[in-house]
Coordinates of C-alpha atoms in Angstrom, one line a residue:
A1 CA 0.0 0.0 0.0
A2 CA 2.9 2.3 0.8
T3 CA 4.5 1.7 -2.6
R4 CA 1.2 2.3 -4.3
R5 CA 0.8 5.6 -2.5
A6 CA 4.3 6.6 -3.3
A7 CA 3.8 5.7 -7.0
A8 CA 0.6 7.7 -7.1
M9 CA 2.3 10.7 -5.5
C10 CA 5.1 10.6 -8.1
G11 CA 2.6 10.4 -10.9
R12 CA 3.5 6.9 -12.0
R13 CA 1.0 4.2 -12.4
G14 CA 1.6 0.6 -11.5
F15 CA 1.0 -1.8 -14.4
T16 CA -0.3 -5.3 -14.0
T17 CA 1.5 -8.2 -15.6
A18 CA -1.2 -8.6 -18.2
A19 CA -0.9 -5.1 -19.4
G20 CA 2.9 -5.4 -19.4
S21 CA 2.9 -8.5 -21.7
E22 CA 0.4 -6.8 -24.1
V23 CA 2.6 -3.8 -24.4
A24 CA 5.6 -6.0 -25.0
R25 CA 3.8 -7.9 -27.8
T26 CA 3.0 -4.7 -29.8
A27 CA 6.4 -3.5 -30.9
P28 CA 6.6 -0.2 -32.8
P29 CA 6.8 -0.7 -36.6
K30 CA 10.2 -0.5 -38.2
V31 CA 10.8 2.6 -40.1
T32 CA 13.3 2.6 -42.9
V33 CA 15.1 5.9 -43.5
Q34 CA 15.7 6.8 -47.1
P35 CA 19.1 8.4 -47.7
K36 CA 18.8 12.1 -48.3
V37 CA 19.4 13.1 -51.9
P38 CA 21.1 16.5 -52.2
S39 CA 18.9 19.0 -53.8
G40 CA 20.2 21.6 -56.2
G41 CA 22.1 19.3 -58.6
G42 CA 25.6 20.3 -57.7
I43 CA 28.1 22.6 -59.5
V44 CA 27.1 21.6 -63.0
Q45 CA 23.5 22.6 -62.5
S46 CA 24.6 25.9 -60.9
F47 CA 27.0 26.6 -63.8
R48 CA 24.2 25.9 -66.4
W49 CA 21.8 28.4 -64.6
F50 CA 24.6 31.0 -64.4
T51 CA 25.4 30.6 -68.1
A52 CA 21.7 30.9 -69.0
G53 CA 21.4 34.0 -66.9
A54 CA 24.5 35.6 -68.4
V55 CA 23.3 34.9 -72.0
I56 CA 19.9 36.3 -71.3
S57 CA 21.3 39.4 -69.6
L58 CA 23.9 40.0 -72.4
G59 CA 21.1 39.6 -75.0
L60 CA 18.9 42.1 -73.3
G61 CA 21.9 44.5 -72.9
Y62 CA 22.8 44.2 -76.6
Y63 CA 19.2 44.9 -77.5
Q64 CA 19.1 48.0 -75.3
L65 CA 22.4 49.2 -76.6
S66 CA 21.3 48.9 -80.2
Q67 CA 18.2 50.8 -79.5
D68 CA 20.2 53.6 -77.8
I69 CA 22.6 53.7 -80.8
D70 CA 19.7 53.9 -83.2
A71 CA 18.1 56.8 -81.3
C72 CA 21.4 58.7 -81.0
T73 CA 22.1 58.2 -84.7
K74 CA 18.7 59.7 -85.6
Q75 CA 19.4 62.7 -83.4
V76 CA 22.8 63.3 -85.0
E77 CA 21.4 63.0 -88.5
H78 CA 18.6 65.5 -87.6
S79 CA 21.2 67.9 -86.1
L80 CA 23.4 67.6 -89.3
A81 CA 20.4 68.2 -91.5
E82 CA 19.6 71.4 -89.5
L83 CA 23.2 72.5 -89.7
R84 CA 23.2 71.9 -93.5
R85 CA 20.0 74.0 -93.9
D86 CA 21.5 76.8 -91.8
A87 CA 24.7 76.8 -93.8
L88 CA 22.8 76.9 -97.1
D89 CA 20.6 79.7 -95.9
S90 CA 23.7 81.6 -94.8
H91 CA 25.4 81.0 -98.1
V92 CA 22.3 82.2 -100.1
S93 CA 22.1 85.3 -97.9
L94 CA 25.8 86.1 -98.5
R95 CA 25.4 85.6 -102.2
K96 CA 22.4 87.9 -102.2
R97 CA 24.3 90.6 -100.3
L98 CA 27.3 90.2 -102.5
A99 CA 25.1 90.6 -105.6
D100 CA 23.5 93.7 -104.1
L101 CA 26.9 95.2 -103.3
E102 CA 28.3 94.5 -106.8
G103 CA 25.1 95.9 -108.4
K104 CA 25.6 99.3 -106.6
R105 CA 29.0 99.9 -108.1

């Protein structure tokens, strides 16, 4: 009775022999652990993704650069056309003034 009281005070419960044999009969199922496969694919996979990213970024950079060059070329051509027009207008004006000056003599 004293051990039962002591067991109840400690929070343990006394098992009967029938319960103990039933617990012994039901063993936990065996669990097989699969070896862990490394994710990511290693250095070759990383290099492939790096190469793909580099090719894509270089392609987009080339496209942007070609667009910028085209826009700058159009601006330069427009500026040269304006300069040519101004030079022709100036030349025509000088010719006219020269003709007027020669006609007054």
